[in-house]
Short mmCIF file of C-alpha atoms and ligand atoms in Angstrom, two decimals:
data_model
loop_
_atom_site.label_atom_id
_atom_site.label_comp_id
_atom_site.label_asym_id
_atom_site.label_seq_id
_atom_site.Cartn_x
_atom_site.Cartn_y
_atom_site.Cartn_z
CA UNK A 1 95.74 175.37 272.80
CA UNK A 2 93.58 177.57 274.70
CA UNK A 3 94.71 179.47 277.80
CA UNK A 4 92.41 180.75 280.70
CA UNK A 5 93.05 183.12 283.29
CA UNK A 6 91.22 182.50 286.77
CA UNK A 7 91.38 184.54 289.74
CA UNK A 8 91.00 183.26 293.53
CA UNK A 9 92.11 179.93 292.51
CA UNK A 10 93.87 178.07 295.50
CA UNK A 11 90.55 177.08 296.68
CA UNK A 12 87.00 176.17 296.23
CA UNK A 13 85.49 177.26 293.48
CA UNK A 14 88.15 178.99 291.39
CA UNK A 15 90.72 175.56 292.51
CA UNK A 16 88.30 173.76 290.62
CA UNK A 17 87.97 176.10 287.41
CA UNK A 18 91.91 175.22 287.61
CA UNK A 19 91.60 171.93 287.47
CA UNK A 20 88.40 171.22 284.87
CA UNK A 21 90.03 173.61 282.66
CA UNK A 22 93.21 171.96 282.84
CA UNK A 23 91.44 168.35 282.18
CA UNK A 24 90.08 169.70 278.88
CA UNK A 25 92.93 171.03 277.92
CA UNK A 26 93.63 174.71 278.57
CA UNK A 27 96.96 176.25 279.40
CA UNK A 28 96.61 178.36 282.98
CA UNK A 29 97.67 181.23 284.48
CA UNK A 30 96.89 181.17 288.18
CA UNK A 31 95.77 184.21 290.20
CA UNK A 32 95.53 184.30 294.19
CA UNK A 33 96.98 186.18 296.97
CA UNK A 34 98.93 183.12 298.93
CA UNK A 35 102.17 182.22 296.46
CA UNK A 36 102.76 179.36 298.00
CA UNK A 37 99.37 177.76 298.17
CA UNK A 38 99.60 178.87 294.04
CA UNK A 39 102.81 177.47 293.43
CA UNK A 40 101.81 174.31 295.18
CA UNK A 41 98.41 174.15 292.96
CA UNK A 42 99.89 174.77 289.74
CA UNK A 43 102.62 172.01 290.52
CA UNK A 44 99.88 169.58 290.96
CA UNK A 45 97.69 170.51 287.74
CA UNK A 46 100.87 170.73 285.74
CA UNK A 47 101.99 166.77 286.72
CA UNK A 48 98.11 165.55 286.49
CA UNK A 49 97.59 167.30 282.87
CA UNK A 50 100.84 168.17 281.20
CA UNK A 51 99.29 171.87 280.66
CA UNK A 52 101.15 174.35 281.46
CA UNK A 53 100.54 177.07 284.54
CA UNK A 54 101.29 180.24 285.06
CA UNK A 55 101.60 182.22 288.54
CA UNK A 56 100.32 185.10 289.33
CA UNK A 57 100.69 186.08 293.36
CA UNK A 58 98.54 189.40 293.35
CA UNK A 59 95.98 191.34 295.75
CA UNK A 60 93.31 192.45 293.39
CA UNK A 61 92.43 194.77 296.21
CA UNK A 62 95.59 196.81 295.51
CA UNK A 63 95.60 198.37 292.41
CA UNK A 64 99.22 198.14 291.32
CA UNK A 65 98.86 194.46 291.53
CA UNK A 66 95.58 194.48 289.98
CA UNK A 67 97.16 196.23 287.06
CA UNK A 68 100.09 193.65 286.86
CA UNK A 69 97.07 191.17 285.92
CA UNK A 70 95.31 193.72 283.62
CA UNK A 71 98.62 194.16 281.50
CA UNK A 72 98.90 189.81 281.25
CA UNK A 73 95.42 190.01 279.89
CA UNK A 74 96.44 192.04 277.16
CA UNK A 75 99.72 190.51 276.12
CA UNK A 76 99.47 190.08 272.21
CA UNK A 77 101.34 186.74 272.02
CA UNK A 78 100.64 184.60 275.20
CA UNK A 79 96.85 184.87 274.83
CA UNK A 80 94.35 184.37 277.05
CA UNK A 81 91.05 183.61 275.73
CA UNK A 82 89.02 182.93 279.10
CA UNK A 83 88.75 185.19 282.03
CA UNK A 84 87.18 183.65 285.21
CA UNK A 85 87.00 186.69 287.88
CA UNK A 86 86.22 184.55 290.89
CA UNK A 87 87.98 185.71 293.61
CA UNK A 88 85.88 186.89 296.09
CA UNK A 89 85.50 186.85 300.02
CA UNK A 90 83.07 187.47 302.65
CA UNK A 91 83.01 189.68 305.76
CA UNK A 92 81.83 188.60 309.54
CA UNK A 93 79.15 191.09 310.60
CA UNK A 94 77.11 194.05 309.90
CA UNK A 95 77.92 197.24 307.90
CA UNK A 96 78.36 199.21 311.01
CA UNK A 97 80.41 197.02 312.94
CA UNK A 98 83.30 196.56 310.23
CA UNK A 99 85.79 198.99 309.69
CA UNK A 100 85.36 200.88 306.74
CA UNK A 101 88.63 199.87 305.20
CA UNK A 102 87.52 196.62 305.71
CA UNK A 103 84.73 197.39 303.20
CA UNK A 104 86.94 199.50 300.73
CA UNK A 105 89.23 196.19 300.55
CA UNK A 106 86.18 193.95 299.87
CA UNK A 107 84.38 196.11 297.51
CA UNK A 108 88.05 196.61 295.89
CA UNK A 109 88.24 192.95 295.47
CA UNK A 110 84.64 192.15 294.42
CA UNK A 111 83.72 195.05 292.09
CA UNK A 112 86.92 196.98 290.93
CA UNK A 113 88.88 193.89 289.73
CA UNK A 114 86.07 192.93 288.03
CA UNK A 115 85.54 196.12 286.49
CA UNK A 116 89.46 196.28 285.79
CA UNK A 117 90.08 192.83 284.25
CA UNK A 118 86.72 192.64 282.22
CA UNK A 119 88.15 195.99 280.84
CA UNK A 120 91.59 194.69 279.83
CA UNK A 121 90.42 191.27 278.84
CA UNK A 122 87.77 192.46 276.49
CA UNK A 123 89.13 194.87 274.93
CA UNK A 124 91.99 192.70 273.66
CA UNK A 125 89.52 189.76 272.67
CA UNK A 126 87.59 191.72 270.44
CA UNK A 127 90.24 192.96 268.42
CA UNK A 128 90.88 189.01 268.13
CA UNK A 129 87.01 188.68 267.39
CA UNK A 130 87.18 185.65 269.90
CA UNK A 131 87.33 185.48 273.78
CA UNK A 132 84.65 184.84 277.07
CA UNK A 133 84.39 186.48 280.36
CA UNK A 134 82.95 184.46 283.11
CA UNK A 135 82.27 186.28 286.04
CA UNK A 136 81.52 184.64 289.39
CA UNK A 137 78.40 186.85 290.71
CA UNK A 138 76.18 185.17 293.36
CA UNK A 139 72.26 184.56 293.98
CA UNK A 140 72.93 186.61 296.85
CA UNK A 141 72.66 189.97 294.87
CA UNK A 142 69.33 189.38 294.33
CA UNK A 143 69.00 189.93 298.40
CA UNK A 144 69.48 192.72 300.78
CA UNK A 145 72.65 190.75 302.97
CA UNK A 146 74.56 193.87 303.27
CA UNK A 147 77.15 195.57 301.23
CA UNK A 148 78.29 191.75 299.74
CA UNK A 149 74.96 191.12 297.98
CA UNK A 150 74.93 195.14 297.09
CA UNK A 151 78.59 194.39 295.11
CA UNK A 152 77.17 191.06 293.53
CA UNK A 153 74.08 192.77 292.31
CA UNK A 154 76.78 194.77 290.36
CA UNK A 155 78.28 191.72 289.26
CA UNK A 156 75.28 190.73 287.36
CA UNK A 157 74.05 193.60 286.22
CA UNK A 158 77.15 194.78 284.97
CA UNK A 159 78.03 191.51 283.25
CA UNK A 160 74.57 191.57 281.76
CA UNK A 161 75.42 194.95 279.98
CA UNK A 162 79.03 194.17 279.14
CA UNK A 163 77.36 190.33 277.23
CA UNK A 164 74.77 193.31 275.24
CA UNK A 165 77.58 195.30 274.45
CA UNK A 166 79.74 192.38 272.72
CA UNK A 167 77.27 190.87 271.21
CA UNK A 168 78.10 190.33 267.64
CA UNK A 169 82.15 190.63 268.68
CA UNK A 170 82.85 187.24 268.95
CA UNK A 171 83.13 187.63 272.93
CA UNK A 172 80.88 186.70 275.07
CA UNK A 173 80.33 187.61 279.17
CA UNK A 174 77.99 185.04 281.28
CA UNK A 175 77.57 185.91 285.04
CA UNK A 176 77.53 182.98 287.31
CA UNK A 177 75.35 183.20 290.46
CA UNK A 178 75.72 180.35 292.90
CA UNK A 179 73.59 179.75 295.97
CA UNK A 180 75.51 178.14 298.70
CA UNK A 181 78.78 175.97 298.11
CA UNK A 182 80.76 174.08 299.81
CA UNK A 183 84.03 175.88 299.61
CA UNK A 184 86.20 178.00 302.71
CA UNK A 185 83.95 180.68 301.80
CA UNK A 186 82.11 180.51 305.35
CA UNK A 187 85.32 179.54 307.40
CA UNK A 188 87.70 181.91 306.16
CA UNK A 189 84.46 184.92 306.97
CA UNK A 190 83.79 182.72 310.69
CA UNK A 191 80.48 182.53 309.14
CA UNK A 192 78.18 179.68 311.29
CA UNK A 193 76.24 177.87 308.42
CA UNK A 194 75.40 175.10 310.69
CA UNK A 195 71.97 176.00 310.79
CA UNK A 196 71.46 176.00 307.01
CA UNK A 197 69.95 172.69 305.58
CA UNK A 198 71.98 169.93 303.86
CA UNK A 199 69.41 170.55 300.71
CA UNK A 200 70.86 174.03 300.58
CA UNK A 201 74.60 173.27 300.03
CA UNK A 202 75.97 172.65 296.42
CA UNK A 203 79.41 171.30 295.37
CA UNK A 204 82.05 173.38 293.77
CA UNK A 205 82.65 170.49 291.02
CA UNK A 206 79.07 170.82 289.69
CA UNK A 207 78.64 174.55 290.02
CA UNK A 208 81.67 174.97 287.88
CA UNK A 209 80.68 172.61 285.06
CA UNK A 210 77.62 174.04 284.61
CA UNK A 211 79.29 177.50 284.56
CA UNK A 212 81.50 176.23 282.12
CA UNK A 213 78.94 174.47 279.87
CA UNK A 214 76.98 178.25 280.00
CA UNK A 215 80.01 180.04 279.03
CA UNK A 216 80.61 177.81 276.13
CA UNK A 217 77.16 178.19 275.06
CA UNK A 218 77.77 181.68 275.44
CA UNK A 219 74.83 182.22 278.15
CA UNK A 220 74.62 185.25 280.07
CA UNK A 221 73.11 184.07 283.50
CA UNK A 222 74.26 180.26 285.06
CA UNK A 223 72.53 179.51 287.64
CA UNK A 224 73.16 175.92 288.60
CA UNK A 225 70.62 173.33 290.13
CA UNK A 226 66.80 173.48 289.71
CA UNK A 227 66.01 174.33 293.12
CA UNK A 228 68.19 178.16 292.76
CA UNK A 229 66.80 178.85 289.70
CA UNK A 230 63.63 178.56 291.53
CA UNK A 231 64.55 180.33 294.18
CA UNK A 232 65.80 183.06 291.96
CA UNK A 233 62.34 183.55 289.89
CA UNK A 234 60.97 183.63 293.37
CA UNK A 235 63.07 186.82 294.29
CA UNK A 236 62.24 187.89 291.02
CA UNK A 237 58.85 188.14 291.23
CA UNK A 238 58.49 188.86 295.66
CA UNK A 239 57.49 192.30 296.94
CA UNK A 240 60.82 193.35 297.86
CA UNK A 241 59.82 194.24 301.70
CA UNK A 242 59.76 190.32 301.90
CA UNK A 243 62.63 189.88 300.12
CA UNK A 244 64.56 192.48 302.96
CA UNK A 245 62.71 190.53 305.49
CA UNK A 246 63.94 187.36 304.72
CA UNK A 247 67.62 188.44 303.66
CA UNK A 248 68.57 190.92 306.41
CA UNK A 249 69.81 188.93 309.23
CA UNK A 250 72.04 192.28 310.10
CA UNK A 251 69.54 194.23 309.89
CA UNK A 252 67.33 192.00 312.21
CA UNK A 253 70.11 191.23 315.21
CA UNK A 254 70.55 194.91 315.58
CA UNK A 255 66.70 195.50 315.68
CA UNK A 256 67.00 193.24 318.83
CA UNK A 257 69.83 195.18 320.21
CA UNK A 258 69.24 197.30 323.29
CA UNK A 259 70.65 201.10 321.78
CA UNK A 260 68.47 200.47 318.61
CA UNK A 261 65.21 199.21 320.61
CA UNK A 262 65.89 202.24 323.36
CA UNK A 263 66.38 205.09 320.18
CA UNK A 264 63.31 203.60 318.11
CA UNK A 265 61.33 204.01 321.34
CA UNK A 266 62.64 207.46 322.01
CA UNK A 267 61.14 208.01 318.72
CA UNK A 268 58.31 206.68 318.94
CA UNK A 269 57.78 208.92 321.96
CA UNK A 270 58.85 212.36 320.17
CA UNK A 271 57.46 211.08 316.93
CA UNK A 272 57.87 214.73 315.43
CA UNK A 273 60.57 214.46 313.14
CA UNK A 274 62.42 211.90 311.23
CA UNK A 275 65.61 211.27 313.50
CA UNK A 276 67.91 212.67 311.25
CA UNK A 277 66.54 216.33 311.79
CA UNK A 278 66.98 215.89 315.73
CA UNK A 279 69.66 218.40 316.75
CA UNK A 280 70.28 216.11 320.34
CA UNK A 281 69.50 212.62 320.99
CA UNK A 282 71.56 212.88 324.35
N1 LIG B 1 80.89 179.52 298.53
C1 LIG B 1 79.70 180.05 298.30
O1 LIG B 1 78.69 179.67 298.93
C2 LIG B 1 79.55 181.11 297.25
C3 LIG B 1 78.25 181.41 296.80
C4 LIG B 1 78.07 182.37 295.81
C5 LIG B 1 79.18 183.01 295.28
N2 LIG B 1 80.44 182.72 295.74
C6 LIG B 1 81.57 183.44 295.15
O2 LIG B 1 82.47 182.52 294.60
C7 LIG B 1 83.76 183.10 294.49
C8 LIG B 1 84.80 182.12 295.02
O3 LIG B 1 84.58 181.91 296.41
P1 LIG B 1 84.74 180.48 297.09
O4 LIG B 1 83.43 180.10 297.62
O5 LIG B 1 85.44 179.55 296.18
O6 LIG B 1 85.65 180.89 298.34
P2 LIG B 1 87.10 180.42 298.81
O7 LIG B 1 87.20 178.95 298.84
O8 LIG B 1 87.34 181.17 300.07
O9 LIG B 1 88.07 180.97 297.66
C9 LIG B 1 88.29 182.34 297.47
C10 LIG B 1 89.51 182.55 296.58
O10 LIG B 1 89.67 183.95 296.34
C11 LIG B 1 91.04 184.30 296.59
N3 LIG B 1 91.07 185.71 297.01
C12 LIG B 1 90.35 186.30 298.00
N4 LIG B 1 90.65 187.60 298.09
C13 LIG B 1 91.56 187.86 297.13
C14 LIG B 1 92.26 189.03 296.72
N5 LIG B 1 92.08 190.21 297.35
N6 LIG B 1 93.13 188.94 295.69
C15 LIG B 1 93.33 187.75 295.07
N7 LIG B 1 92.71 186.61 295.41
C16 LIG B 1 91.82 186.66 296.43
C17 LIG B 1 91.51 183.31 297.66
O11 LIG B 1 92.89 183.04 297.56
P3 LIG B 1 94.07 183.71 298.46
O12 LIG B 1 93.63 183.71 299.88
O13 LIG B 1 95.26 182.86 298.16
O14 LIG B 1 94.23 185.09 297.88
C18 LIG B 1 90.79 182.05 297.20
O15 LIG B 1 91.54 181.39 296.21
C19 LIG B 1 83.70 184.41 295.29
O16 LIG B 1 83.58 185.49 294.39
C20 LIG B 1 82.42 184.27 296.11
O17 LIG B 1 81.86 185.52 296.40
C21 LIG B 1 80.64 181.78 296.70
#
């Protein structure tokens, strides 16, 4: 029987890599932060599907953790032959206006445990010749949205290289990059999607079978539903000044605010030198 390791998974998108997994027959070992909320989920899967579950309470953002879940990737005997890095979160507001250990702890979570796990987990599948990484990236990282969309761009692109590098190992890496899904994404960041179009919203059980049907195929992009792939051959092929137009809603509100409108007009007064060599703004 196959076993699969998935990170974030005592909600949205990783809960339901959990469960399809488990309904096709792969053992589990459970990764999230709240031990409770895991011990509760694996209880559940284990009664519905007679699989069994591991769990795994760890911050990925803290690398002694992190590492606990490196070393279970490599253990020898109790194999695990599918890595889903999906845990992930989102921060409230613009780069400036969180705390800088807010964004360490984010790009901890986003980037290095990827980095880490993808390490660990390949490493011991290709000495098995058999394996598959499946890395939850977003469409977002094709955007400018601020230092989330920066570590998602990594996502991809580093996926992208790791798929080149195995190819021919019997191990395959395919980056999934969902547009929007219904999942406590938004709520747990207090981000207001109100606004956003019902067309716009995908759901977590579809988004995950396609990612699964990818990885078995051993694709190394899934992006699911016709209207994202459109949208990302559109930000493909768009002069990026639209593209940071469109996708910089930070960038925007603080264009409206008063210090930023009262310094750009400063400098449009002086108009001498870029505003890094002034010596005084006061
Ligand atoms: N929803 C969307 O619209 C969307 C779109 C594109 C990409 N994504 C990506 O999809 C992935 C899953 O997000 P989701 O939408 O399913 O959000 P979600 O419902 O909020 O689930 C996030 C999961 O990640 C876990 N997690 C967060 N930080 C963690 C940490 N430091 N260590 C361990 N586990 C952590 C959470 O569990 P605990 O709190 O128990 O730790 C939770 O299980 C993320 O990588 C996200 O960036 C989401």
């Amino acid at each position: 029987m196959a076993r699969a390791l998935v990170t974030g998974s005592t909600s949205g998108l990783g809960l339901e890599f959990a469960w399809q997994l488990a309904g096709t027959g792969h053992d589990l070992v459970l990764v999230s932060r709240d031990q409770d909320r895991l011990g509760a989920v694996a209880e559940q899967i284990r009664d519905v599907h007679k699989v069994t579950v591991e769990v795994l309470a760890a911050d990925l953002s803290d690398r002694p953790q992190l590492e606990r879940v490196a070393i279970r990737l490599t253990d020898p005997v109790e194999r695990v032959d599918l890595l889903v890095n999906n845990a992930g979160y989102g921060l409230r507001g613009g780069f400036l206006e969180v705390g800088v250990d807010d964004h360490e702890k984010q790009m901890d979570t986003l980037m290095k445990a990827v980095l880490v796990l993808s390490h660990a987990a390949a490493r011991t599948m290709v000495q098995r010749r058999k394996g598959a990484i499946l890395n939850v990236s977003s469409l977002a990282g094709y955007t400018t949205a601020g230092p989330y969309a920066a570590s998602k761009s990594w996502v991809t692109v580093f996926t992208e290289s790791l798929a080149m590098e195995l190819k021919g190992t019997g191990v395959t890496a395919t980056a999934l990059l969902p547009g929007f899904v219904q999942t406590e994404f938004h709520e747990r960041a207090s981000m207001s999607v109100d606004g956003l179009p019902r067309i716009t919203w995908l759901k977590a059980p579809y988004v995950v079978e396609q990612a699964l049907k990818d990885t078995a195929k051993g694709n190394v992009l899934s992006i699911p539903s016709v209207k994202y792939r459109t949208a990302s051959e559109f930000s493909r092929i768009a002069p990026r000044p639209l593209i940071r137009a469109l996708t910089s809603p930070d960038w925007y509100r603080r264009m409206q605010s008063r210090t930023v409108k009262r310094s750009l007009r400063k400098a449009s007064r002086r108009n001498l030198h870029a505003p890094w060599q002034r010596e005084d703004e006061a």
